[in-house]
GROMACS .gro file of C-alpha atoms in nm:
model
  377
    1MET     CA    1   2.077  -1.900   0.354
    2GLU     CA    2   2.104  -1.578   0.254
    3VAL     CA    3   2.037  -1.326   0.520
    4TYR     CA    4   1.992  -0.949   0.476
    5LEU     CA    5   2.086  -0.709   0.763
    6ASN     CA    6   2.170  -0.435   0.651
    7ASN     CA    7   1.848  -0.215   0.611
    8ASN     CA    8   2.001   0.110   0.766
    9ALA     CA    9   2.221   0.119   0.390
   10THR     CA   10   1.881   0.048   0.167
   11THR     CA   11   1.583  -0.172   0.190
   12LYS     CA   12   1.456  -0.384  -0.041
   13VAL     CA   13   1.178  -0.281  -0.277
   14ASP     CA   14   0.809  -0.318  -0.193
   15PRO     CA   15   0.702  -0.534  -0.473
   16GLU     CA   16   0.330  -0.261  -0.480
   17VAL     CA   17   0.615  -0.008  -0.488
   18LEU     CA   18   0.741  -0.145  -0.836
   19GLN     CA   19   0.428  -0.193  -0.944
   20ALA     CA   20   0.350   0.101  -0.881
   21MET     CA   21   0.595   0.268  -1.057
   22LEU     CA   22   0.609   0.088  -1.344
   23PRO     CA   23   0.320   0.201  -1.591
   24TYR     CA   24   0.543   0.522  -1.539
   25LEU     CA   25   0.838   0.386  -1.692
   26ARG     CA   26   0.665   0.187  -2.006
   27GLU     CA   27   0.343   0.389  -2.107
   28TYR     CA   28   0.343   0.767  -1.887
   29TYR     CA   29   0.668   0.819  -1.918
   30GLY     CA   30   0.656   1.176  -2.078
   31ASN     CA   31   0.817   1.507  -1.892
   32PRO     CA   32   0.575   1.678  -1.658
   33SER     CA   33   0.708   1.991  -1.794
   34ASN     CA   34   0.524   1.916  -2.128
   35LEU     CA   35   0.129   2.023  -2.198
   36HIS     CA   36  -0.001   1.717  -2.397
   37SER     CA   37  -0.126   1.455  -2.268
   38PHE     CA   38   0.194   1.269  -2.186
   39GLY     CA   39   0.308   1.533  -1.980
   40ARG     CA   40  -0.016   1.615  -1.810
   41GLU     CA   41  -0.011   1.228  -1.639
   42ALA     CA   42   0.312   1.338  -1.504
   43ARG     CA   43   0.164   1.592  -1.368
   44GLU     CA   44  -0.082   1.453  -1.190
   45ALA     CA   45   0.101   1.172  -1.055
   46ILE     CA   46   0.402   1.411  -0.911
   47GLU     CA   47   0.118   1.589  -0.728
   48GLN     CA   48  -0.062   1.288  -0.672
   49ALA     CA   49   0.230   1.195  -0.506
   50ARG     CA   50   0.273   1.547  -0.284
   51GLU     CA   51  -0.083   1.495  -0.093
   52GLU     CA   52   0.043   1.108  -0.011
   53VAL     CA   53   0.356   1.198   0.117
   54ALA     CA   54   0.214   1.571   0.284
   55ASN     CA   55  -0.016   1.314   0.481
   56PHE     CA   56   0.207   1.093   0.548
   57ILE     CA   57   0.398   1.341   0.731
   58ASN     CA   58   0.089   1.554   0.845
   59ALA     CA   59   0.244   1.831   0.690
   60LYS     CA   60   0.105   2.037   0.312
   61PRO     CA   61   0.145   1.929  -0.054
   62GLU     CA   62   0.278   2.266  -0.109
   63GLU     CA   63   0.504   2.210   0.180
   64ILE     CA   64   0.668   1.874   0.045
   65TYR     CA   65   0.937   1.917  -0.284
   66PHE     CA   66   1.089   1.609  -0.469
   67THR     CA   67   1.482   1.542  -0.407
   68SER     CA   68   1.721   1.384  -0.523
   69GLY     CA   69   1.714   1.133  -0.231
   70GLY     CA   70   1.854   1.237   0.127
   71THR     CA   71   2.159   1.395   0.078
   72GLU     CA   72   2.033   1.670  -0.127
   73SER     CA   73   1.798   1.750   0.077
   74ASN     CA   74   2.028   1.796   0.405
   75ASN     CA   75   2.294   1.984   0.167
   76TRP     CA   76   1.988   2.202   0.026
   77ALA     CA   77   1.921   2.209   0.372
   78ILE     CA   78   2.244   2.397   0.531
   79LYS     CA   79   2.348   2.569   0.250
   80GLY     CA   80   1.986   2.686   0.112
   81ILE     CA   81   1.960   2.874   0.490
   82PHE     CA   82   2.307   3.037   0.505
   83ARG     CA   83   2.247   3.121   0.114
   84SER     CA   84   1.866   3.319   0.243
   85LEU     CA   85   2.003   3.448   0.594
   86ILE     CA   86   2.320   3.585   0.568
   87SER     CA   87   2.332   3.937   0.631
   88LYS     CA   88   2.131   3.772   1.011
   89GLY     CA   89   2.390   3.596   1.111
   90ASN     CA   90   2.624   3.261   1.035
   91HIS     CA   91   2.653   3.057   1.325
   92ILE     CA   92   2.466   2.671   1.259
   93ILE     CA   93   2.528   2.471   1.454
   94VAL     CA   94   2.475   2.094   1.440
   95SER     CA   95   2.496   1.715   1.667
   96SER     CA   96   2.825   1.522   1.661
   97ILE     CA   97   2.700   1.244   1.511
   98GLU     CA   98   2.502   1.326   1.202
   99HIS     CA   99   2.503   1.227   0.894
  100LYS     CA  100   2.792   1.355   0.680
  101SER     CA  101   2.556   1.436   0.436
  102VAL     CA  102   2.495   1.695   0.691
  103LEU     CA  103   2.881   1.776   0.835
  104SER     CA  104   3.006   1.785   0.533
  105PRO     CA  105   2.833   2.138   0.417
  106VAL     CA  106   2.886   2.254   0.725
  107GLN     CA  107   3.278   2.199   0.756
  108TYR     CA  108   3.294   2.241   0.383
  109LEU     CA  109   3.115   2.630   0.485
  110GLU     CA  110   3.306   2.609   0.748
  111LYS     CA  111   3.660   2.546   0.581
  112MET     CA  112   3.529   2.813   0.321
  113ARG     CA  113   3.529   3.074   0.655
  114TYR     CA  114   3.159   3.165   0.531
  115VAL     CA  115   3.040   3.053   0.846
  116GLU     CA  116   3.128   2.928   1.253
  117ALA     CA  117   2.935   2.561   1.337
  118THR     CA  118   2.929   2.414   1.680
  119TYR     CA  119   2.891   2.047   1.742
  120LEU     CA  120   2.684   1.971   2.002
  121SER     CA  121   2.856   1.659   2.255
  122VAL     CA  122   2.565   1.356   2.293
  123ASP     CA  123   2.600   1.105   2.583
  124GLN     CA  124   2.708   0.760   2.612
  125TYR     CA  125   2.362   0.666   2.462
  126GLY     CA  126   2.372   0.889   2.218
  127LEU     CA  127   2.173   1.217   2.320
  128VAL     CA  128   2.167   1.577   2.228
  129ASP     CA  129   2.155   1.797   2.593
  130PRO     CA  130   1.870   2.021   2.489
  131ASP     CA  131   2.048   2.255   2.804
  132GLU     CA  132   2.360   2.220   2.553
  133LEU     CA  133   2.171   2.377   2.310
  134GLU     CA  134   2.039   2.620   2.467
  135HIS     CA  135   2.369   2.740   2.551
  136GLN     CA  136   2.508   2.712   2.268
  137ILE     CA  137   2.256   3.008   2.097
  138ASN     CA  138   2.388   3.261   2.018
  139GLU     CA  139   2.278   3.648   1.821
  140ASN     CA  140   2.426   3.520   1.538
  141THR     CA  141   2.275   3.168   1.539
  142ILE     CA  142   2.087   3.080   1.145
  143LEU     CA  143   2.015   2.712   1.219
  144VAL     CA  144   2.019   2.380   1.432
  145SER     CA  145   2.010   2.088   1.304
  146VAL     CA  146   1.958   1.820   1.453
  147MET     CA  147   1.904   1.437   1.335
  148HIS     CA  148   1.579   1.295   1.406
  149SER     CA  149   1.769   0.897   1.463
  150ASN     CA  150   2.097   0.819   1.449
  151ASN     CA  151   2.170   0.561   1.168
  152GLU     CA  152   2.437   0.385   1.270
  153ILE     CA  153   2.261   0.354   1.651
  154GLY     CA  154   1.983   0.424   1.624
  155THR     CA  155   1.901   0.685   1.943
  156ILE     CA  156   1.644   0.860   1.879
  157GLN     CA  157   1.688   1.225   1.996
  158PRO     CA  158   1.375   1.501   2.198
  159ILE     CA  159   1.313   1.725   1.892
  160LYS     CA  160   1.032   1.880   1.965
  161GLU     CA  161   1.195   1.984   2.345
  162LEU     CA  162   1.508   2.120   2.106
  163CYS     CA  163   1.321   2.258   1.802
  164GLU     CA  164   1.122   2.428   2.088
  165ILE     CA  165   1.436   2.646   2.255
  166ALA     CA  166   1.580   2.676   1.885
  167HIS     CA  167   1.219   2.891   1.824
  168LYS     CA  168   1.235   3.033   2.141
  169HIS     CA  169   1.546   3.207   1.983
  170GLY     CA  170   1.446   3.302   1.617
  171VAL     CA  171   1.701   3.012   1.461
  172TYR     CA  172   1.503   2.781   1.244
  173PHE     CA  173   1.554   2.419   1.272
  174HIS     CA  174   1.561   2.107   1.030
  175THR     CA  175   1.559   1.740   1.145
  176ASP     CA  176   1.739   1.419   0.937
  177ALA     CA  177   1.477   1.214   1.010
  178VAL     CA  178   1.599   0.989   0.679
  179ALA     CA  179   1.695   0.684   0.912
  180SER     CA  180   1.316   0.731   1.101
  181THR     CA  181   1.094   0.749   0.819
  182GLY     CA  182   0.909   0.426   0.814
  183LYS     CA  183   0.987   0.325   1.180
  184VAL     CA  184   0.784   0.633   1.388
  185PRO     CA  185   0.582   0.851   1.306
  186LEU     CA  186   0.675   1.169   1.193
  187ASP     CA  187   0.432   1.462   1.202
  188VAL     CA  188   0.540   1.769   1.113
  189ILE     CA  189   0.315   2.009   1.328
  190ALA     CA  190   0.373   1.811   1.642
  191LEU     CA  191   0.751   1.823   1.585
  192GLY     CA  192   0.793   2.246   1.532
  193VAL     CA  193   1.048   2.196   1.318
  194ASP     CA  194   1.089   2.361   1.023
  195LEU     CA  195   1.255   2.106   0.788
  196MET     CA  196   1.275   1.790   0.696
  197THR     CA  197   1.489   1.518   0.480
  198ILE     CA  198   1.331   1.178   0.402
  199SER     CA  199   1.469   0.973   0.174
  200GLY     CA  200   1.265   0.669   0.009
  201HIS     CA  201   1.495   0.394  -0.019
  202LYS     CA  202   1.540   0.412   0.331
  203PHE     CA  203   1.191   0.234   0.403
  204HIS     CA  204   1.137   0.019   0.051
  205GLY     CA  205   1.187   0.335  -0.190
  206PRO     CA  206   1.329   0.337  -0.527
  207LYS     CA  207   1.678   0.476  -0.503
  208GLY     CA  208   1.745   0.813  -0.622
  209ILE     CA  209   1.463   1.008  -0.426
  210GLY     CA  210   1.349   1.215  -0.175
  211VAL     CA  211   1.237   1.450   0.001
  212LEU     CA  212   1.273   1.786   0.194
  213TYR     CA  213   1.008   1.938   0.378
  214ILE     CA  214   1.018   2.320   0.440
  215LYS     CA  215   0.786   2.429   0.653
  216GLU     CA  216   0.555   2.795   0.491
  217GLY     CA  217   0.719   3.070   0.567
  218THR     CA  218   1.024   2.956   0.571
  219THR     CA  219   1.291   3.198   0.404
  220ILE     CA  220   1.514   2.985   0.229
  221GLU     CA  221   1.686   2.956  -0.090
  222LYS     CA  222   1.737   2.726  -0.407
  223ILE     CA  223   2.062   2.547  -0.464
  224ILE     CA  224   1.996   2.389  -0.795
  225TYR     CA  225   1.976   2.640  -1.095
  226GLY     CA  226   1.785   2.548  -1.406
  227GLY     CA  227   1.448   2.545  -1.519
  228GLU     CA  228   1.120   2.587  -1.294
  229GLN     CA  229   1.096   2.263  -1.181
  230GLU     CA  230   0.946   2.223  -0.799
  231ARG     CA  231   0.756   2.571  -0.815
  232ASN     CA  232   1.089   2.720  -0.889
  233MET     CA  233   1.295   2.604  -0.608
  234ARG     CA  234   1.465   2.319  -0.764
  235ALA     CA  235   1.530   2.251  -1.148
  236GLY     CA  236   1.612   1.938  -1.328
  237THR     CA  237   1.316   1.699  -1.508
  238GLU     CA  238   1.141   1.529  -1.212
  239ASN     CA  239   1.236   1.184  -1.141
  240VAL     CA  240   0.850   1.070  -1.188
  241PRO     CA  241   0.823   0.703  -1.110
  242GLY     CA  242   1.023   0.754  -0.774
  243ILE     CA  243   0.824   0.982  -0.707
  244VAL     CA  244   0.529   0.729  -0.772
  245GLY     CA  245   0.670   0.490  -0.605
  246LEU     CA  246   0.752   0.741  -0.372
  247GLY     CA  247   0.432   0.762  -0.238
  248LYS     CA  248   0.298   0.439  -0.264
  249ALA     CA  249   0.595   0.404   0.004
  250THR     CA  250   0.405   0.625   0.269
  251ILE     CA  251   0.112   0.417   0.186
  252ILE     CA  252   0.252   0.111   0.261
  253ALA     CA  253   0.432   0.294   0.550
  254GLN     CA  254   0.113   0.382   0.731
  255GLN     CA  255  -0.061   0.032   0.655
  256GLU     CA  256   0.262  -0.066   0.828
  257PHE     CA  257   0.220   0.104   1.135
  258ASP     CA  258  -0.195   0.055   1.174
  259ASN     CA  259  -0.071  -0.327   1.128
  260ASP     CA  260   0.219  -0.266   1.383
  261THR     CA  261   0.501  -0.447   1.195
  262PRO     CA  262   0.727  -0.185   1.432
  263HIS     CA  263   0.648  -0.320   1.718
  264LYS     CA  264   0.719  -0.671   1.597
  265ILE     CA  265   1.064  -0.541   1.398
  266ALA     CA  266   1.139  -0.392   1.776
  267ASN     CA  267   1.088  -0.801   1.926
  268LEU     CA  268   1.296  -0.999   1.706
  269ARG     CA  269   1.564  -0.705   1.736
  270ASP     CA  270   1.510  -0.779   2.110
  271TYR     CA  271   1.604  -1.080   2.100
  272LEU     CA  272   1.942  -1.100   1.918
  273GLU     CA  273   2.091  -0.862   2.130
  274GLN     CA  274   1.908  -1.137   2.422
  275ARG     CA  275   2.045  -1.495   2.241
  276ILE     CA  276   2.385  -1.265   2.158
  277LYS     CA  277   2.397  -1.131   2.540
  278GLU     CA  278   2.394  -1.480   2.659
  279LEU     CA  279   2.589  -1.700   2.437
  280ILE     CA  280   2.887  -1.379   2.427
  281PRO     CA  281   2.939  -1.296   2.731
  282GLU     CA  282   3.220  -0.959   2.562
  283ILE     CA  283   3.009  -0.698   2.456
  284LYS     CA  284   2.830  -0.398   2.418
  285ILE     CA  285   2.499  -0.268   2.287
  286ASN     CA  286   2.495   0.079   2.146
  287GLY     CA  287   2.272   0.334   2.101
  288HIS     CA  288   1.951   0.375   2.392
  289PRO     CA  289   1.833   0.111   2.512
  290THR     CA  290   1.464   0.253   2.516
  291LYS     CA  291   1.455   0.559   2.272
  292ARG     CA  292   1.584   0.391   1.948
  293ILE     CA  293   1.408   0.270   1.630
  294CYS     CA  294   1.255  -0.024   1.593
  295SER     CA  295   1.516  -0.163   1.304
  296THR     CA  296   1.856  -0.069   1.453
  297SER     CA  297   2.088  -0.270   1.662
  298ASN     CA  298   2.453  -0.151   1.675
  299ILE     CA  299   2.736  -0.505   1.871
  300ALA     CA  300   3.067  -0.435   1.952
  301PHE     CA  301   3.207  -0.764   2.048
  302ALA     CA  302   3.503  -0.648   2.233
  303ASN     CA  303   3.845  -0.681   2.049
  304ILE     CA  304   3.741  -0.834   1.762
  305ASN     CA  305   3.781  -0.652   1.428
  306ASN     CA  306   3.454  -0.566   1.262
  307LYS     CA  307   3.584  -0.590   0.904
  308GLU     CA  308   3.708  -0.954   0.930
  309LEU     CA  309   3.434  -1.032   1.155
  310ILE     CA  310   3.122  -0.886   0.898
  311ASP     CA  311   3.390  -1.069   0.570
  312ALA     CA  312   3.329  -1.435   0.745
  313LEU     CA  313   2.958  -1.347   0.749
  314ASP     CA  314   2.927  -1.261   0.449
  315LYS     CA  315   3.115  -1.580   0.309
  316ALA     CA  316   2.834  -1.733   0.519
  317GLY     CA  317   2.535  -1.584   0.345
  318ILE     CA  318   2.503  -1.299   0.640
  319LYS     CA  319   2.527  -0.917   0.499
  320LEU     CA  320   2.617  -0.665   0.768
  321SER     CA  321   2.815  -0.328   0.736
  322SER     CA  322   2.936  -0.142   1.089
  323GLY     CA  323   2.831   0.179   1.031
  324ALA     CA  324   2.686   0.429   0.749
  325ALA     CA  325   2.715   0.247   0.402
  326CYS     CA  326   2.943   0.609   0.235
  327GLU     CA  327   3.201   0.555   0.496
  328THR     CA  328   3.197   0.185   0.469
  329THR     CA  329   3.496   0.141   0.236
  330LYS     CA  330   3.740   0.345   0.381
  331SER     CA  331   3.974   0.219   0.731
  332LEU     CA  332   3.758   0.489   1.009
  333THR     CA  333   3.689   0.510   1.344
  334SER     CA  334   3.307   0.578   1.383
  335HIS     CA  335   3.282   0.922   1.454
  336VAL     CA  336   2.941   0.850   1.617
  337LEU     CA  337   3.122   0.640   1.855
  338LYS     CA  338   3.388   0.824   1.957
  339ALA     CA  339   3.144   1.139   2.011
  340MET     CA  340   2.985   0.875   2.266
  341ASN     CA  341   3.347   0.777   2.436
  342VAL     CA  342   3.321   0.405   2.421
  343GLU     CA  343   3.543   0.300   2.494
  344SER     CA  344   3.874   0.163   2.295
  345LYS     CA  345   3.859  -0.240   2.272
  346TYR     CA  346   3.466  -0.168   2.105
  347LEU     CA  347   3.583   0.164   1.887
  348ASN     CA  348   3.636  -0.081   1.615
  349SER     CA  349   3.403  -0.405   1.696
  350GLN     CA  350   3.123  -0.299   1.603
  351ILE     CA  351   2.847  -0.427   1.366
  352ARG     CA  352   2.521  -0.240   1.276
  353PHE     CA  353   2.215  -0.481   1.250
  354GLY     CA  354   1.935  -0.387   0.980
  355LEU     CA  355   1.606  -0.539   1.068
  356SER     CA  356   1.292  -0.492   0.804
  357LYS     CA  357   0.967  -0.602   0.752
  358TYR     CA  358   1.071  -0.891   0.584
  359THR     CA  359   1.284  -1.016   0.856
  360THR     CA  360   1.223  -1.337   1.007
  361LYS     CA  361   1.290  -1.478   1.350
  362ALA     CA  362   1.442  -1.816   1.127
  363GLU     CA  363   1.683  -1.548   0.961
  364ILE     CA  364   1.819  -1.382   1.297
  365ASP     CA  365   1.872  -1.701   1.446
  366TYR     CA  366   2.052  -1.866   1.157
  367THR     CA  367   2.292  -1.549   1.187
  368ILE     CA  368   2.328  -1.582   1.583
  369ASP     CA  369   2.447  -1.905   1.601
  370THR     CA  370   2.727  -1.796   1.309
  371ILE     CA  371   2.856  -1.509   1.520
  372VAL     CA  372   2.867  -1.745   1.844
  373LYS     CA  373   3.096  -1.912   1.571
  374LEU     CA  374   3.335  -1.704   1.460
  375VAL     CA  375   3.333  -1.472   1.733
  376LYS     CA  376   3.475  -1.779   1.918
  377THR     CA  377   3.722  -1.868   1.633
   0.00000   0.00000   0.00000
């Protein structure tokens, strides 16, 4: 049996998404910057997708900017705000468990002595303390960036509360919502955020396409120069098929919300955890027990080398990872689990299970049986 449980790294493209994209690879392949009919058809498709994405997160279409994915969007949010507000201040606050596409640009700016950075601690569940954020903001703070949910453990942050604290001090707030998109509803007005990142391939859309939501009135500089695409804010010929696919993925995701699909996925995840807990005595489930996205389970098996276990599972047809896809080629302890002060016997033994709407109970049962056999041997 082949079982794919690495949906936090990337997801299968929904067949309806693929069908929506194909015409823009075959028939309507014009450059959307051209004035002829081919170009106009491509432009109309982009603007329709922009409206679809805007509706999905309760934004205005003119607040949606298409990018190449989550990494670019996160870099733009951080570097763009830094460049636009350099005369106001140079202090940026992020959580210690952010994705590398947030941490790396902040660390780069810090290394170059352009900014001073504060890294918020987290508790045993991976939650940021709003009181610590309140304490760390100062007169030079220009941006706070805290992810909506963590891609390794699934914990959902109190974004609305954190955002209110930032705004009380006149500070912009960005959230990386890549892991949350399609798992929980995202309403930018209810959350109050100024900037938000999403990425298509994390919720059954295509790779190579993402969004940076920029609230109207937010002062931000562009970071890619060239043409005048995306209202002169992001240069480069638009990825029309990808944009169309992303728009379609948001429509399908909303339908899944209406059908209570996330709840069904959560039930399957809970079943997985409960059965493993019953059959293997020494495990640790990382992340908040209830404030967690439906698709994610991070389980550590005491004193088990996760790389060896993942290799063995792969040979049995089960596709899993230990954490973020961008880090799996390196022998690094998860910075997320380190920040949570997870005890040493569980630090290098975690496996991240990423479920999706395509995951079946039969696949979960096979996975449980296989893991139990491997761990015992």
